[in-house]
Amino acid sequence: MTKMPEIDRDKCDGCGLCIEVCSCHVLVLVDNVVEVKERIGCQQCSKWCTMCEMVCPVGAIQCPFDVITEE
Ligand code: SF4
Ligand code: SF4
């Protein structure tokens, strides 16, 4: 199963910062709460960049995967 960022709907305040940084455009606002639109999108970019998790000011996104960089 493809791992995707997980949204804590109770924490998300709809600021939209995660949407701005997502290069795969898989995040959307629905009723002022972020949802993952395309579950395959984050995988297609082959990055799992975790930018959404890093920019969220309230800790509403968790990326359930590890990013390993090669030297
Ligand atoms: S990990 Fe990166 S590509 Fe995936 S949803 Fe977050 S910002 Fe978008
Ligand atoms: S950055 Fe965080 S609070 Fe802002 S829309 Fe995204 S998940 Fe919600």
Coordinates of N, CA and C and ligand atoms in Angstrom, one line a residue:
M1 N 0.8 -1.2 0.0 CA 0.0 0.0 0.0 C 0.9 1.2 0.0
T2 N 0.5 2.2 -0.8 CA 1.3 3.4 -0.9 C 1.1 4.3 0.3
K3 N 2.3 4.7 0.9 CA 2.2 5.5 2.1 C 2.1 7.0 1.6
M4 N 1.2 7.7 2.3 CA 0.9 9.1 1.9 C 0.9 9.9 3.2
P5 N 1.1 11.2 3.1 CA 1.0 12.0 4.3 C -0.3 11.9 5.0
E6 N -0.3 11.9 6.3 CA -1.6 11.7 7.0 C -1.9 13.1 7.7
I7 N -3.2 13.4 7.5 CA -3.7 14.7 8.0 C -4.5 14.6 9.3
D8 N -4.1 15.4 10.3 CA -4.9 15.4 11.5 C -6.0 16.5 11.3
R9 N -7.2 16.1 11.0 CA -8.2 17.1 10.6 C -8.6 18.0 11.8
D10 N -8.3 17.6 13.0 CA -8.6 18.4 14.2 C -7.6 19.6 14.3
K11 N -6.4 19.3 13.8 CA -5.3 20.3 14.0 C -5.3 21.3 12.8
C12 N -5.6 20.8 11.6 CA -5.5 21.7 10.4 C -6.4 22.9 10.5
D13 N -5.8 24.1 10.2 CA -6.6 25.3 10.3 C -6.8 25.9 8.9
G14 N -6.4 25.1 7.8 CA -6.6 25.5 6.5 C -5.8 26.7 6.0
C15 N -4.6 26.8 6.5 CA -3.7 28.0 6.1 C -3.2 27.8 4.7
G16 N -3.1 26.6 4.2 CA -2.7 26.4 2.8 C -1.2 26.3 2.5
L17 N -0.4 26.5 3.5 CA 1.0 26.5 3.3 C 1.5 25.1 2.7
C18 N 1.0 24.0 3.1 CA 1.4 22.7 2.6 C 1.1 22.6 1.1
I19 N -0.1 23.2 0.7 CA -0.5 23.1 -0.7 C 0.5 23.9 -1.5
E20 N 1.0 25.0 -1.0 CA 1.9 25.9 -1.8 C 3.2 25.2 -2.0
V21 N 3.7 24.4 -1.1 CA 5.0 23.7 -1.3 C 5.0 22.4 -1.9
C22 N 3.8 21.8 -2.1 CA 3.7 20.5 -2.7 C 3.9 20.5 -4.2
S23 N 5.0 19.9 -4.6 CA 5.3 19.9 -6.1 C 4.4 19.0 -6.8
C24 N 3.8 18.0 -6.2 CA 3.0 17.0 -6.8 C 1.5 17.4 -6.9
H25 N 1.2 18.5 -6.2 CA -0.2 19.0 -6.3 C -1.2 17.9 -5.8
V26 N -0.9 17.2 -4.8 CA -1.8 16.1 -4.3 C -2.6 16.6 -3.1
L27 N -2.3 17.8 -2.6 CA -3.1 18.3 -1.5 C -4.1 19.3 -1.9
V28 N -5.3 19.2 -1.3 CA -6.4 20.2 -1.6 C -7.1 20.6 -0.4
L29 N -7.7 21.8 -0.4 CA -8.5 22.2 0.7 C -10.0 21.8 0.5
V30 N -10.6 21.1 1.4 CA -12.0 20.8 1.3 C -12.6 21.2 2.6
D31 N -13.6 22.1 2.5 CA -14.2 22.7 3.8 C -13.1 23.2 4.7
N32 N -12.1 23.9 4.2 CA -11.0 24.5 5.0 C -10.2 23.5 5.7
V33 N -10.2 22.3 5.3 CA -9.3 21.3 5.9 C -8.6 20.6 4.7
V34 N -7.3 20.3 4.9 CA -6.5 19.7 3.8 C -6.8 18.2 3.7
E35 N -6.9 17.8 2.4 CA -7.1 16.3 2.2 C -6.0 15.9 1.1
V36 N -5.7 14.6 1.1 CA -4.8 14.1 0.0 C -5.7 13.7 -1.1
K37 N -5.5 14.4 -2.3 CA -6.4 14.3 -3.4 C -6.0 13.0 -4.3
E38 N -4.8 13.0 -4.6 CA -4.3 11.9 -5.5 C -3.3 11.0 -4.7
R39 N -3.8 9.8 -4.3 CA -2.9 9.0 -3.5 C -1.7 8.5 -4.2
I40 N -1.7 8.5 -5.5 CA -0.5 8.1 -6.3 C 0.5 9.2 -6.5
G41 N 0.0 10.4 -6.4 CA 0.8 11.6 -6.8 C 2.1 11.7 -6.1
C42 N 2.1 11.6 -4.8 CA 3.3 11.7 -4.0 C 4.3 10.7 -4.4
Q43 N 3.9 9.5 -4.7 CA 4.7 8.4 -5.1 C 5.3 8.7 -6.5
Q44 N 4.6 9.3 -7.4 CA 5.0 9.5 -8.8 C 6.2 10.5 -8.8
C45 N 6.3 11.4 -7.9 CA 7.4 12.4 -7.9 C 8.6 11.7 -7.5
S46 N 8.5 10.5 -6.8 CA 9.7 9.8 -6.4 C 10.5 10.6 -5.3
K47 N 9.9 11.5 -4.7 CA 10.6 12.4 -3.7 C 10.2 12.1 -2.3
W48 N 8.8 12.0 -2.1 CA 8.3 12.0 -0.7 C 9.0 13.1 0.0
C49 N 8.9 14.3 -0.5 CA 9.8 15.3 0.0 C 9.6 15.8 1.4
T50 N 8.5 15.5 2.0 CA 8.1 15.8 3.4 C 8.0 17.3 3.6
M51 N 8.0 18.1 2.6 CA 7.9 19.6 2.7 C 6.6 19.9 3.4
C52 N 5.5 19.2 3.1 CA 4.2 19.5 3.7 C 4.3 19.4 5.3
E53 N 5.0 18.4 5.7 CA 5.1 18.2 7.1 C 6.0 19.3 7.8
M54 N 7.0 19.7 7.0 CA 8.0 20.7 7.6 C 7.4 22.0 7.7
V55 N 6.5 22.4 6.7 CA 6.0 23.8 6.8 C 4.8 24.0 7.6
C56 N 4.1 22.9 8.0 CA 2.8 23.0 8.7 C 3.1 23.6 10.1
P57 N 2.5 24.7 10.4 CA 2.8 25.4 11.7 C 2.1 24.8 12.9
V58 N 1.2 23.9 12.6 CA 0.5 23.3 13.8 C 0.7 21.8 13.9
G59 N 1.6 21.3 13.1 CA 1.9 19.8 13.2 C 0.7 18.9 12.8
A60 N 0.0 19.4 11.7 CA -1.2 18.6 11.3 C -0.9 17.5 10.3
I61 N 0.3 17.5 9.8 CA 0.7 16.5 8.7 C 1.8 15.7 9.2
Q62 N 1.7 14.4 9.1 CA 2.7 13.5 9.4 C 3.0 12.6 8.2
C63 N 4.3 12.6 7.8 CA 4.7 11.7 6.7 C 5.2 10.4 7.2
P64 N 4.4 9.3 7.0 CA 4.8 8.0 7.6 C 5.8 7.3 6.8
F65 N 6.8 8.0 6.3 CA 7.9 7.3 5.6 C 9.2 8.0 5.9
D66 N 10.3 7.3 5.8 CA 11.6 7.8 6.0 C 12.2 8.2 4.7
V67 N 13.0 9.3 4.7 CA 13.6 9.8 3.5 C 15.1 9.5 3.6
I68 N 15.6 8.7 2.7 CA 17.0 8.3 2.7 C 17.8 8.9 1.6
T69 N 18.8 9.7 1.9 CA 19.6 10.3 0.8 C 20.9 9.6 0.6
E70 N 21.2 9.4 -0.7 CA 22.4 8.7 -1.0 C 23.6 9.7 -1.1
E71 N 24.8 9.3 -0.7 CA 25.9 10.2 -0.8 C 26.5 10.1 -2.2
Ligands
SF4_1 S1 5.6 14.7 0.8 FE1 6.0 16.3 -0.7 S2 5.1 15.5 -2.6 FE2 4.2 14.4 -0.9 S3 2.3 15.5 -0.3 FE3 3.9 16.3 1.0 S4 4.7 18.1 -0.1 FE4 3.5 16.9 -1.6
SF4_2 S1 0.0 23.6 6.5 FE1 -1.0 22.4 8.2 S2 -2.6 23.8 9.0 FE2 -1.9 24.6 7.0 S3 -3.4 23.7 5.5 FE3 -1.6 22.4 5.6 S4 -2.1 20.8 7.1 FE4 -3.5 22.5 7.4

